[in-house]
Coordinates of C-alpha atoms in Angstrom, one line a residue:
M6 CA 6.2 -18.0 -26.2
E7 CA 4.8 -14.4 -26.5
E8 CA 2.3 -15.7 -29.2
D9 CA 1.1 -18.5 -26.9
A10 CA 0.7 -16.1 -24.0
K11 CA -2.1 -14.1 -25.7
P12 CA -5.7 -14.8 -24.9
L13 CA -7.4 -17.1 -27.4
L14 CA -11.0 -16.1 -26.9
V15 CA -12.6 -12.7 -27.2
P16 CA -15.2 -11.8 -24.6
V17 CA -18.8 -12.0 -25.9
G18 CA -21.0 -9.0 -25.0
G19 CA -22.3 -8.8 -21.5
D20 CA -22.8 -6.4 -18.8
E21 CA -20.1 -5.8 -16.3
S22 CA -21.8 -8.1 -13.8
N23 CA -21.6 -11.1 -16.1
Y24 CA -18.3 -12.7 -15.4
G25 CA -16.9 -16.2 -15.5
I26 CA -13.6 -17.7 -14.4
M27 CA -10.3 -16.0 -15.0
N28 CA -11.7 -12.6 -15.8
I29 CA -13.4 -13.7 -19.0
Q30 CA -16.8 -12.0 -19.7
F31 CA -19.7 -14.1 -21.0
N32 CA -23.0 -13.5 -22.7
P33 CA -25.5 -15.1 -20.4
E34 CA -27.3 -16.7 -23.3
D35 CA -24.1 -18.5 -24.4
F36 CA -22.8 -19.3 -21.0
K37 CA -22.9 -23.1 -21.5
C38 CA -21.4 -23.1 -25.0
K39 CA -18.7 -20.3 -25.0
R40 CA -16.2 -21.3 -22.4
P41 CA -12.5 -20.2 -22.1
F42 CA -9.8 -22.7 -22.9
H43 CA -6.7 -20.5 -22.8
V44 CA -5.9 -17.5 -20.6
E45 CA -2.7 -15.8 -19.5
P46 CA -0.8 -17.8 -16.8
T47 CA -0.6 -14.7 -14.7
N48 CA -4.3 -14.8 -14.1
I49 CA -4.4 -18.3 -12.7
V50 CA -6.3 -18.0 -9.4
S51 CA -7.6 -21.6 -8.7
V52 CA -6.0 -24.8 -10.0
N53 CA -5.6 -28.4 -9.0
D54 CA -2.5 -29.2 -7.0
D55 CA -1.4 -31.9 -9.5
M56 CA 0.1 -30.5 -12.7
Q57 CA -0.3 -32.4 -16.0
R58 CA 1.7 -32.2 -19.1
V59 CA -0.3 -31.1 -22.1
T60 CA -1.9 -34.1 -23.9
D61 CA -2.0 -34.3 -27.7
E62 CA -5.8 -33.7 -27.6
A63 CA -5.4 -30.6 -25.5
S64 CA -2.6 -29.3 -27.7
A65 CA -4.7 -29.8 -30.8
M66 CA -7.7 -28.1 -29.3
N67 CA -5.5 -25.2 -28.3
K68 CA -4.3 -24.8 -31.9
R69 CA -7.8 -24.9 -33.3
I70 CA -9.0 -22.2 -31.0
H71 CA -5.9 -20.2 -31.6
Y72 CA -6.6 -20.4 -35.4
Y73 CA -10.2 -19.1 -34.9
S74 CA -9.0 -16.2 -32.7
R75 CA -6.5 -15.1 -35.3
L76 CA -9.0 -14.9 -38.2
T77 CA -10.2 -11.5 -37.1
S78 CA -9.3 -8.5 -34.9
P79 CA -10.3 -8.5 -31.2
A80 CA -12.9 -5.8 -31.9
D81 CA -14.6 -7.7 -34.6
R82 CA -17.1 -10.3 -33.3
A83 CA -18.1 -11.7 -36.7
L84 CA -15.9 -14.7 -36.3
I85 CA -16.1 -16.6 -33.0
A86 CA -14.9 -20.1 -32.3
P87 CA -17.8 -22.5 -32.9
D88 CA -19.2 -24.6 -30.1
H89 CA -17.8 -27.9 -31.3
V90 CA -14.1 -26.8 -30.9
L91 CA -14.7 -25.7 -27.3
P92 CA -14.1 -28.1 -24.4
A93 CA -16.9 -29.8 -22.6
P94 CA -18.2 -28.2 -19.4
D95 CA -16.1 -30.5 -17.2
E96 CA -12.9 -30.0 -19.3
I97 CA -12.0 -26.4 -18.7
Y98 CA -8.2 -26.0 -18.9
V99 CA -5.6 -23.3 -18.5
Y100 CA -3.0 -23.9 -21.1
S101 CA 0.5 -22.6 -20.2
P102 CA 3.2 -21.6 -22.7
L103 CA 5.6 -23.6 -20.5
G104 CA 3.9 -26.8 -21.7
T105 CA 1.6 -27.7 -18.9
A106 CA -2.2 -27.7 -18.6
F107 CA -4.2 -27.1 -15.5
K108 CA -7.8 -28.1 -15.0
V109 CA -9.7 -25.4 -13.3
D110 CA -11.9 -26.2 -10.3
S111 CA -15.4 -24.8 -9.7
Y112 CA -15.4 -22.3 -12.6
T113 CA -19.0 -21.5 -11.9
D114 CA -18.3 -20.3 -8.4
G115 CA -17.3 -16.8 -9.7
Y116 CA -14.5 -14.6 -10.7
G117 CA -12.0 -15.5 -8.1
K118 CA -11.7 -17.7 -5.0
N119 CA -11.9 -15.1 -2.2
S120 CA -15.1 -14.5 -0.2
S121 CA -16.2 -10.9 0.5
I122 CA -14.9 -11.1 4.1
V123 CA -11.4 -12.2 2.8
T124 CA -11.4 -9.4 0.2
I125 CA -12.4 -6.8 2.7
F126 CA -9.6 -7.7 5.1
M127 CA -7.1 -8.0 2.2
I128 CA -7.8 -4.4 1.3
W129 CA -7.7 -3.4 4.9
N130 CA -4.4 -5.1 5.5
T131 CA -2.9 -3.6 2.3
M132 CA -3.9 -0.1 3.2
M133 CA -2.8 -0.2 6.9
G134 CA 0.8 0.8 6.5
T135 CA 3.3 3.0 8.3
S136 CA 0.9 6.0 8.0
I137 CA -0.9 4.8 11.1
L138 CA 2.1 5.8 13.2
S139 CA 1.8 9.4 12.0
I140 CA -2.0 9.9 12.3
P141 CA -1.8 11.3 15.9
W142 CA 0.8 13.8 14.8
G143 CA -1.3 14.7 11.9
I144 CA -4.3 15.4 14.2
K145 CA -2.1 17.6 16.3
Q146 CA -1.0 19.6 13.3
A147 CA -4.6 20.1 12.1
G148 CA -6.3 20.5 15.5
F149 CA -8.4 17.8 17.2
T150 CA -11.8 18.6 15.8
S151 CA -10.5 19.5 12.4
G152 CA -8.4 16.4 12.3
I153 CA -11.4 14.1 12.9
I154 CA -13.4 15.9 10.2
L155 CA -10.5 15.7 7.7
I156 CA -10.1 11.9 8.3
L157 CA -13.8 11.4 7.5
L158 CA -13.8 13.7 4.4
M159 CA -10.5 12.3 3.0
G160 CA -11.8 8.8 3.5
I161 CA -14.9 9.5 1.5
L162 CA -13.1 11.4 -1.2
T163 CA -10.4 8.8 -1.7
L164 CA -13.1 6.0 -1.7
Y165 CA -15.0 7.8 -4.5
C166 CA -11.8 8.2 -6.5
C167 CA -11.0 4.5 -5.9
Y168 CA -14.5 3.6 -7.1
R169 CA -13.8 5.5 -10.3
V170 CA -10.6 3.5 -10.8
V171 CA -12.5 0.2 -10.4
K172 CA -15.1 1.3 -13.0
S173 CA -12.6 3.0 -15.4
R174 CA -11.8 -0.1 -17.5
K175 CA -15.5 -1.0 -17.8
M176 CA -16.2 2.3 -19.6
I177 CA -13.9 1.3 -22.6
P178 CA -16.1 0.0 -25.4
L179 CA -15.5 -2.9 -27.8
M180 CA -12.3 -4.1 -26.0
D181 CA -11.4 -6.9 -23.7
T182 CA -10.2 -5.0 -20.6
S183 CA -10.6 -7.9 -18.2
N184 CA -6.8 -8.3 -17.7
W185 CA -6.0 -4.6 -17.6
E186 CA -4.6 -2.7 -14.7
F187 CA -5.1 1.0 -14.1
P188 CA -1.8 2.0 -15.9
D189 CA -3.2 0.2 -18.9
V190 CA -6.3 2.3 -18.7
C191 CA -4.1 5.4 -18.5
K192 CA -2.2 4.3 -21.5
Y193 CA -5.4 3.8 -23.5
Y194 CA -6.6 7.4 -22.7
F195 CA -3.4 9.3 -22.7
G196 CA -1.0 7.2 -24.8
S197 CA 2.7 7.0 -23.9
F198 CA 2.4 10.0 -21.6
G199 CA -0.2 8.1 -19.5
Q200 CA 2.0 5.0 -19.5
W201 CA 5.2 6.8 -18.4
S202 CA 3.6 9.3 -16.0
S203 CA 1.7 6.5 -14.3
L204 CA 5.1 4.6 -14.0
L205 CA 6.7 7.7 -12.5
F206 CA 4.1 8.3 -9.9
S207 CA 3.9 4.6 -9.1
M208 CA 7.7 4.6 -8.5
V209 CA 7.3 7.7 -6.3
S210 CA 4.9 5.8 -4.1
L211 CA 7.0 2.7 -3.9
V212 CA 10.4 4.4 -3.3
G213 CA 8.7 6.8 -0.8
A214 CA 7.3 3.8 1.1
M215 CA 10.8 2.2 1.0
V216 CA 12.5 5.3 2.4
V217 CA 9.9 5.6 5.2
Y218 CA 10.5 1.9 6.0
W219 CA 14.3 2.4 6.2
V220 CA 13.9 5.4 8.5
L221 CA 11.5 3.4 10.7
M222 CA 13.5 0.2 10.7
S223 CA 16.6 2.2 11.8
N224 CA 14.5 3.7 14.6
F225 CA 13.0 0.3 15.7
L226 CA 16.4 -1.5 15.4
F227 CA 18.1 1.3 17.5
N228 CA 15.5 1.2 20.3
T229 CA 15.4 -2.6 20.3
G230 CA 19.1 -3.0 20.4
R231 CA 19.4 -0.5 23.2
F232 CA 16.7 -2.2 25.2
I233 CA 18.3 -5.6 24.9
Y234 CA 21.8 -4.2 25.8
N235 CA 20.5 -2.4 28.9
F236 CA 18.5 -5.5 30.0
V237 CA 21.4 -7.9 29.5
H238 CA 23.9 -5.7 31.3
D239 CA 21.4 -4.6 34.0
I240 CA 21.8 -0.9 33.2
N241 CA 19.3 1.7 34.2
V242 CA 19.3 4.4 31.5
T243 CA 17.2 7.6 31.7
D244 CA 16.7 9.7 28.6
I245 CA 17.6 13.4 29.1
V246 CA 14.2 14.6 27.8
P247 CA 11.1 15.9 29.6
G248 CA 8.6 13.2 30.5
T249 CA 6.1 12.1 33.0
N250 CA 6.8 10.0 36.1
G251 CA 5.4 6.6 37.1
S252 CA 5.2 3.2 35.4
N253 CA 3.5 4.5 32.3
K254 CA 6.0 7.1 31.3
V255 CA 5.5 9.4 28.3
I256 CA 8.4 11.5 27.0
C257 CA 8.8 14.5 24.8
P258 CA 11.9 13.9 22.6
G259 CA 11.4 17.0 20.5
A260 CA 11.7 19.3 23.5
A261 CA 15.5 19.1 23.6
G262 CA 15.9 20.6 20.1
G263 CA 14.5 21.0 16.7
H264 CA 15.5 17.5 15.5
P265 CA 14.7 14.0 16.8
P266 CA 17.0 13.0 19.6
Q267 CA 19.9 10.6 19.0
N268 CA 21.6 9.1 22.0
R269 CA 20.9 11.6 24.7
S270 CA 20.9 9.6 27.9
V271 CA 22.5 9.2 31.3
M272 CA 23.4 5.9 32.9
F273 CA 23.0 4.9 36.5
S274 CA 25.2 2.0 37.3
S275 CA 27.8 1.0 39.9
G276 CA 30.1 -0.5 37.3
N277 CA 32.5 1.0 34.7
N278 CA 30.8 3.3 32.2
T279 CA 33.4 2.6 29.4
G280 CA 31.4 -0.3 27.8
F281 CA 28.2 1.6 27.8
E282 CA 29.9 4.7 26.2
L283 CA 31.4 2.5 23.6
F284 CA 28.0 0.9 22.8
E285 CA 26.4 4.4 22.6
E286 CA 29.1 5.4 20.1
W287 CA 28.7 2.4 17.8
W288 CA 24.9 2.1 18.2
N289 CA 23.7 5.5 17.1
K290 CA 20.2 6.1 15.6
S291 CA 21.4 8.1 12.6
Q292 CA 25.2 7.7 12.5
T293 CA 25.6 3.9 12.4
V294 CA 22.3 1.9 12.7
P295 CA 21.0 2.9 9.2
F296 CA 24.2 1.4 7.7
Y297 CA 23.9 -1.9 9.6
L298 CA 20.6 -2.6 7.8
I299 CA 22.4 -2.6 4.5
A300 CA 24.2 -5.9 5.3
V301 CA 20.8 -7.6 5.8
L302 CA 18.5 -6.0 3.3
L303 CA 20.7 -5.4 0.2
P304 CA 21.2 -9.1 -0.4
L305 CA 17.5 -9.7 0.0
L306 CA 16.7 -7.1 -2.6
N307 CA 18.8 -8.8 -5.2
L308 CA 16.8 -12.1 -5.0
K309 CA 15.0 -12.9 -8.3
S310 CA 11.8 -13.8 -6.6
P311 CA 10.7 -12.6 -3.1
S312 CA 7.8 -15.0 -2.9
F313 CA 9.2 -16.4 0.3
F314 CA 8.5 -13.1 2.1
A315 CA 4.9 -12.9 0.9
K316 CA 4.2 -15.7 3.4
F317 CA 4.7 -13.2 6.3
N318 CA 2.0 -10.8 5.2
V319 CA 0.0 -11.9 8.3
L320 CA 2.5 -10.0 10.4
G321 CA 1.0 -6.8 9.1
T322 CA -2.4 -7.7 10.6
I323 CA -0.8 -8.8 13.9
S324 CA 1.2 -5.6 14.1
V325 CA -1.9 -3.4 13.6
V326 CA -4.0 -5.4 16.1
Y327 CA -1.2 -5.1 18.6
L328 CA -0.9 -1.4 18.1
V329 CA -4.6 -1.0 18.7
F330 CA -4.2 -3.1 21.9
L331 CA -1.2 -1.0 23.0
V332 CA -3.1 2.3 22.4
T333 CA -6.1 1.0 24.4
V334 CA -4.0 -0.1 27.4
K335 CA -2.0 3.1 27.5
A336 CA -5.1 5.3 27.3
A337 CA -6.7 3.3 30.1
H338 CA -3.7 4.1 32.4
L339 CA -3.2 7.7 31.2
G340 CA -6.8 8.9 31.1
I341 CA -8.2 11.6 28.8
H342 CA -6.6 15.1 28.6
L343 CA -8.6 17.5 26.4
E344 CA -9.4 21.2 26.4
Y345 CA -11.4 22.8 23.6
S346 CA -10.5 26.1 22.1
W347 CA -11.0 26.9 18.4
F348 CA -8.3 29.4 17.7
T349 CA -6.5 30.1 21.0
E350 CA -3.3 28.2 21.8
N351 CA -1.7 27.8 25.2
D352 CA 1.3 26.0 26.7
F353 CA -0.3 22.6 26.9
F354 CA -3.1 22.4 24.2
V355 CA -3.5 23.2 20.5
P356 CA -6.5 24.9 18.9
E357 CA -9.3 22.9 17.3
F358 CA -8.3 24.4 13.9
R359 CA -4.8 25.1 12.7
I360 CA -3.5 26.4 9.4
L361 CA -1.1 23.4 9.3
F362 CA -4.0 21.0 8.4
P363 CA -2.7 20.2 4.9
Q364 CA 0.1 18.2 6.6
L365 CA -2.6 15.8 7.8
T366 CA -4.2 15.7 4.3
G367 CA -0.8 14.8 2.8
V368 CA -0.5 11.9 5.3
L369 CA -4.0 10.8 4.7
T370 CA -3.6 10.7 0.9
L371 CA -1.0 8.0 1.4
A372 CA -2.9 6.4 4.3
F373 CA -5.9 5.8 2.1
F374 CA -3.9 5.0 -1.0
I375 CA -4.6 1.7 -2.7
H376 CA -5.6 3.0 -6.2
N377 CA -2.7 1.5 -8.1
C378 CA -3.5 -2.1 -7.1
V379 CA -7.2 -2.1 -6.1
I380 CA -8.2 -3.7 -9.5
T381 CA -5.9 -6.6 -8.8
L382 CA -7.2 -7.2 -5.3
L383 CA -10.9 -7.1 -6.4
Q384 CA -10.3 -9.5 -9.3
N385 CA -9.9 -12.3 -6.8
N386 CA -13.3 -11.5 -5.3
R387 CA -15.7 -14.5 -5.8
N388 CA -18.8 -12.3 -6.1
Q389 CA -17.9 -9.4 -8.4
E390 CA -21.3 -7.8 -7.9
N391 CA -20.2 -7.0 -4.3
N392 CA -17.0 -5.2 -5.3
V393 CA -18.3 -1.7 -4.5
R394 CA -19.9 -2.8 -1.3
D395 CA -16.7 -4.7 -0.1
L396 CA -14.5 -1.8 -1.1
S397 CA -16.7 0.6 0.9
I398 CA -16.6 -1.6 3.9
A399 CA -12.8 -1.9 3.7
Y400 CA -12.5 1.9 3.6
F401 CA -14.8 2.2 6.5
L402 CA -12.7 -0.2 8.6
V403 CA -9.5 1.6 7.6
G404 CA -10.9 5.0 8.5
L405 CA -12.2 3.6 11.8
T406 CA -8.8 2.2 12.7
Y407 CA -7.1 5.5 11.9
L408 CA -9.7 7.5 13.8
Y409 CA -9.4 5.2 16.9
V410 CA -5.6 5.2 17.1
G411 CA -5.3 8.9 16.3
V412 CA -8.0 10.1 18.6
I413 CA -7.0 7.9 21.5
I414 CA -3.3 8.8 21.4
F415 CA -4.1 12.5 21.1
A416 CA -6.8 12.5 23.8
S417 CA -4.8 10.5 26.3
F418 CA -1.5 12.3 25.8
P419 CA -0.8 13.7 29.3
S420 CA -1.3 17.5 29.0
P421 CA -0.3 18.9 31.5
P422 CA 2.6 18.3 32.3
L423 CA 3.5 17.8 28.7
S424 CA 2.2 19.8 25.8
K425 CA 0.3 18.3 22.9
E426 CA 3.0 19.7 20.7
C427 CA 5.2 16.9 22.0
I428 CA 3.3 14.2 20.0
E429 CA 5.9 12.8 17.7
Q430 CA 5.6 11.9 14.0
N431 CA 6.0 8.3 15.1
F432 CA 3.9 8.1 18.2
L433 CA 6.0 5.2 19.5
D434 CA 8.8 7.7 20.0
N435 CA 6.7 9.2 22.8
F436 CA 7.4 6.0 24.9
P437 CA 10.9 5.4 26.2
S438 CA 13.0 2.6 24.9
D439 CA 12.7 0.6 28.1
D440 CA 8.9 0.5 27.9
I441 CA 8.0 -3.2 27.5
M442 CA 4.8 -2.8 25.4
S443 CA 6.5 -0.4 23.0
F444 CA 9.5 -2.8 22.8
V445 CA 7.2 -5.6 21.7
A446 CA 5.5 -3.3 19.1
R447 CA 8.9 -2.3 17.7
I448 CA 9.9 -5.9 17.4
F449 CA 6.7 -6.8 15.5
L450 CA 7.0 -3.8 13.2
L451 CA 10.7 -4.3 12.6
F452 CA 10.3 -7.9 11.5
Q453 CA 7.2 -7.1 9.4
M454 CA 9.0 -4.3 7.6
M455 CA 12.1 -6.4 6.9
T456 CA 9.9 -8.9 5.2
V457 CA 7.8 -6.3 3.3
Y458 CA 10.8 -4.3 2.2
P459 CA 12.1 -6.9 -0.4
L460 CA 8.5 -7.1 -1.8
L461 CA 8.4 -3.4 -2.4
G462 CA 11.9 -3.5 -3.9
Y463 CA 10.7 -6.3 -6.2
L464 CA 7.7 -4.3 -7.3
A465 CA 9.9 -1.2 -8.1
R466 CA 12.3 -3.4 -10.0
V467 CA 9.6 -5.0 -12.1
Q468 CA 7.9 -1.8 -13.0
L469 CA 11.1 0.2 -13.8
L470 CA 13.4 -2.4 -15.4
R471 CA 10.7 -4.1 -17.4
Q472 CA 9.8 -0.7 -19.0
F473 CA 13.4 -0.1 -20.0
F474 CA 14.8 -3.6 -20.7
G475 CA 11.7 -5.7 -21.2
N476 CA 12.9 -7.9 -18.3
A477 CA 12.5 -7.6 -14.6
Y478 CA 16.0 -9.1 -14.1
P479 CA 18.1 -8.1 -17.1
S480 CA 21.4 -8.7 -15.3
V481 CA 22.8 -8.8 -11.8
F482 CA 24.6 -5.5 -12.5
H483 CA 21.4 -3.6 -13.5
V484 CA 19.5 -4.9 -10.5
L485 CA 22.4 -4.2 -8.1
I486 CA 22.7 -0.6 -9.3
L487 CA 19.0 0.0 -8.9
N488 CA 18.9 -1.5 -5.4
I489 CA 22.0 0.5 -4.3
A490 CA 20.2 3.7 -5.4
I491 CA 17.1 2.8 -3.4
V492 CA 19.0 1.7 -0.3
G493 CA 21.2 4.9 -0.6
A494 CA 18.1 7.0 -0.6
G495 CA 16.9 5.3 2.6
V496 CA 20.2 5.6 4.4
A497 CA 20.5 9.3 3.4
M498 CA 17.0 10.1 4.8
A499 CA 17.6 8.1 8.0
R500 CA 21.0 9.9 8.4
F501 CA 20.0 13.5 7.5
Y502 CA 16.2 13.8 7.5
P503 CA 14.6 11.2 9.8
N504 CA 11.3 13.0 9.4
I505 CA 8.7 10.2 8.6
G506 CA 5.8 12.6 8.7
G507 CA 7.4 14.8 6.1
I508 CA 8.3 11.9 3.8
I509 CA 4.9 10.4 4.1
R510 CA 3.0 13.5 3.2
Y511 CA 5.3 14.5 0.4
S512 CA 5.2 11.1 -1.3
G513 CA 1.5 10.7 -0.5
A514 CA 0.5 14.1 -2.0
T515 CA 2.7 13.5 -5.1
C516 CA 1.6 10.0 -6.1
G517 CA -1.9 10.9 -4.9
L518 CA -2.1 13.8 -7.3
A519 CA -2.0 11.4 -10.2
F520 CA -3.6 8.1 -9.1
V521 CA -6.1 9.5 -6.6
F522 CA -7.2 12.9 -8.0
V523 CA -6.2 13.6 -11.6
Y524 CA -6.3 10.3 -13.6
P525 CA -9.6 8.9 -12.2
S526 CA -11.4 12.2 -12.7
L527 CA -10.0 12.9 -16.1
I528 CA -10.7 9.4 -17.4
Y529 CA -14.3 9.6 -16.1
M530 CA -14.9 12.9 -17.8
I531 CA -13.3 11.8 -21.1
S532 CA -15.4 8.6 -21.2
L533 CA -18.6 10.5 -20.5
H534 CA -17.7 13.0 -23.2
R535 CA -17.1 10.3 -25.8
A536 CA -20.4 8.7 -24.9
G537 CA -22.2 12.1 -25.1
Q538 CA -23.2 11.9 -21.4
L539 CA -21.0 14.6 -19.8
T540 CA -23.0 17.1 -17.8
W541 CA -22.0 20.4 -16.3
P542 CA -22.4 19.2 -12.7
A543 CA -20.2 16.2 -13.4
L544 CA -17.6 18.4 -15.1
I545 CA -17.5 20.9 -12.3
I546 CA -17.3 18.3 -9.5
H547 CA -14.4 16.4 -11.1
I548 CA -12.5 19.5 -12.0
F549 CA -12.9 20.5 -8.3
I550 CA -11.5 17.2 -7.2
I551 CA -8.4 17.7 -9.5
L552 CA -7.9 21.2 -8.0
L553 CA -8.1 19.8 -4.5
G554 CA -5.3 17.3 -5.3
L555 CA -3.1 20.0 -6.8
A556 CA -3.7 22.3 -3.8
N557 CA -2.9 19.4 -1.5
L558 CA 0.5 18.9 -3.2
I559 CA 1.4 22.6 -3.3
A560 CA 0.5 23.1 0.3
Q561 CA 3.0 20.4 1.4
F562 CA 5.9 22.7 0.2
L563 CA 4.5 25.9 1.7
L564 CA 4.0 24.7 5.3

C-alpha cells in the first residue's frame, strides 16, 4: 500500500508558474506528451462522481509507469517514462491504492478547482477566528492611534512572512516539492529539529485555539442559558455592575473587581426567589458550565473522522458578518466618544500611545496567523499565477475587518459615563445577557465553535499521534487520553483563568515566533546563501524580523 501511494512521475523542469493538474509541474514543451497517471489520493481535488474499479488495462499501465519511475532516483532525470506508455490526453486517471481509478475532469483548467474569489474568501474565513472579539480590547491596551498603526504594520509584516512561506518550497532545487507542506520544508532545511519543533509550535497554536474556544463556549453557553431561563420564567434580572441606561445598555463587568464577573445579579420578581437562586447555583460561568460542555464535546472529539462538522464552515462567515452588523447598529445608537491625548490619561479616556502595546501585537500575531496551512489553501487555486495577488487581497480584507470592528467598538464605547478601560477582552461581555442582538451573536458563535472544536481536535490528533505511532487513531485508549488532556486544559482555563486576551496573545506570540518570524526568514536566508545570492540588506532585514518575533514573545511575559 505504501509503495502504491508514492508518485509515479517525476516533475520535468519548469518554472514555478508552469503547473498542471494535481500539483504536478510540466515542461511547457512536453505538456502534451508527459502527463500524470498516478498521484497521491490525498491530492485529489476534482474527480467524477461515479467511481470505477481499476480495469486490467489501467492496472497494466500503472505497473509500466511504476517500473520506469523506479529505474532511477527522483533527482536524476536521465530516465523518464516514454510517451507511448503514458495515457492519451482524454484518459488522465488518478489511481488509488484502494483499487479504484478516477478520471480527472478538465485537467487543463489549472492547478485546482477554486476561482480567485473563492480562494480569497477561504483564506479570509480561515483567518477570521476568535481574535476578532479581542481586537477592541487590544486597541485599548495600545492606545487608539497606536492600535490602528499596529494593525496595519502587523498585517503587512505577517503578509510578507506568509509570502515567504508560499515561496519557500519553490526555492528547493532538483526535488519535487509539489506535495510538500511547510513542516516538510522545515524538515528539509533543519532536519529532525525542524520537523519536531514545527510539530511543537503547531500543537501550541491548535491547543491554544481549543482552550480559547472552551473559555468562550463556556461564556456563551452561560449567557445563553441565563437569557433563556429569565425569558421563560419572566424574570427581570439586573447585573450588579456599572452601566449605561436606556435600551442600548453597555456595562462594565471588570469594575466590580480584578476578575471577570460570575453570577453577580439581583432579581426583581413578585414570585419566590428559591428557583432562581438554585438556577444561579447550578448555572455558574466558571464553577459548573465549563464541565457541562464535556458531556457534549468529549464524545465528538473521539470520532475517527469529523468530516460531518466541516459542512458547517459557512457558520464562520455568517458569524463574522453578523458581528459586523451588530457593531454597526450599536455604534449608530451609541454615537462616537473620542478624546485625543498622546500621553495623558484621565478617568474616561486612554492615551493614544501606551506601553502595553505588545499585548495587541500578541493578539494580532494569532489574528493574522495562517502560515501553517496557507500552502494547502493556495494549492486549490485554479490560477496559480494569482496566488500572491489573492493572498494579498485576503490579508487586506482581514485587516479591514479587524480595523472596522476594533475602531468602531472603541470609538462608540460610551465614555463618559464609562471609562474606555471597561472594554472587555471579549467585547460581547460589555453587553448584558438580556441584550437581544448579543444573544443572537452568542448563539451563532456557540454553535459555530461547537462544530469547529472537533475539527481542531482532529488536526491535533493527526499531527501528534501520527508522529509517535504512525497512525492518527492507534487505539481508542490513546485517543481518549489525548482528548481528556486537551479538554482538561480547556476546563482548567475556563475555571481558573478565563482571560481570552491573555491566552490568545501567549499562544499567538509563541507559535508566531516559529511559523511567522523565524522559520520563513531563516529558510529564505539559507536558500539565498546556498544560491550565492544573499546580500547584506536581505540579511539585516530578515534578522530584524526574527528579533521582532522574539521581542514580541518576551514582552507578553513582562507586561
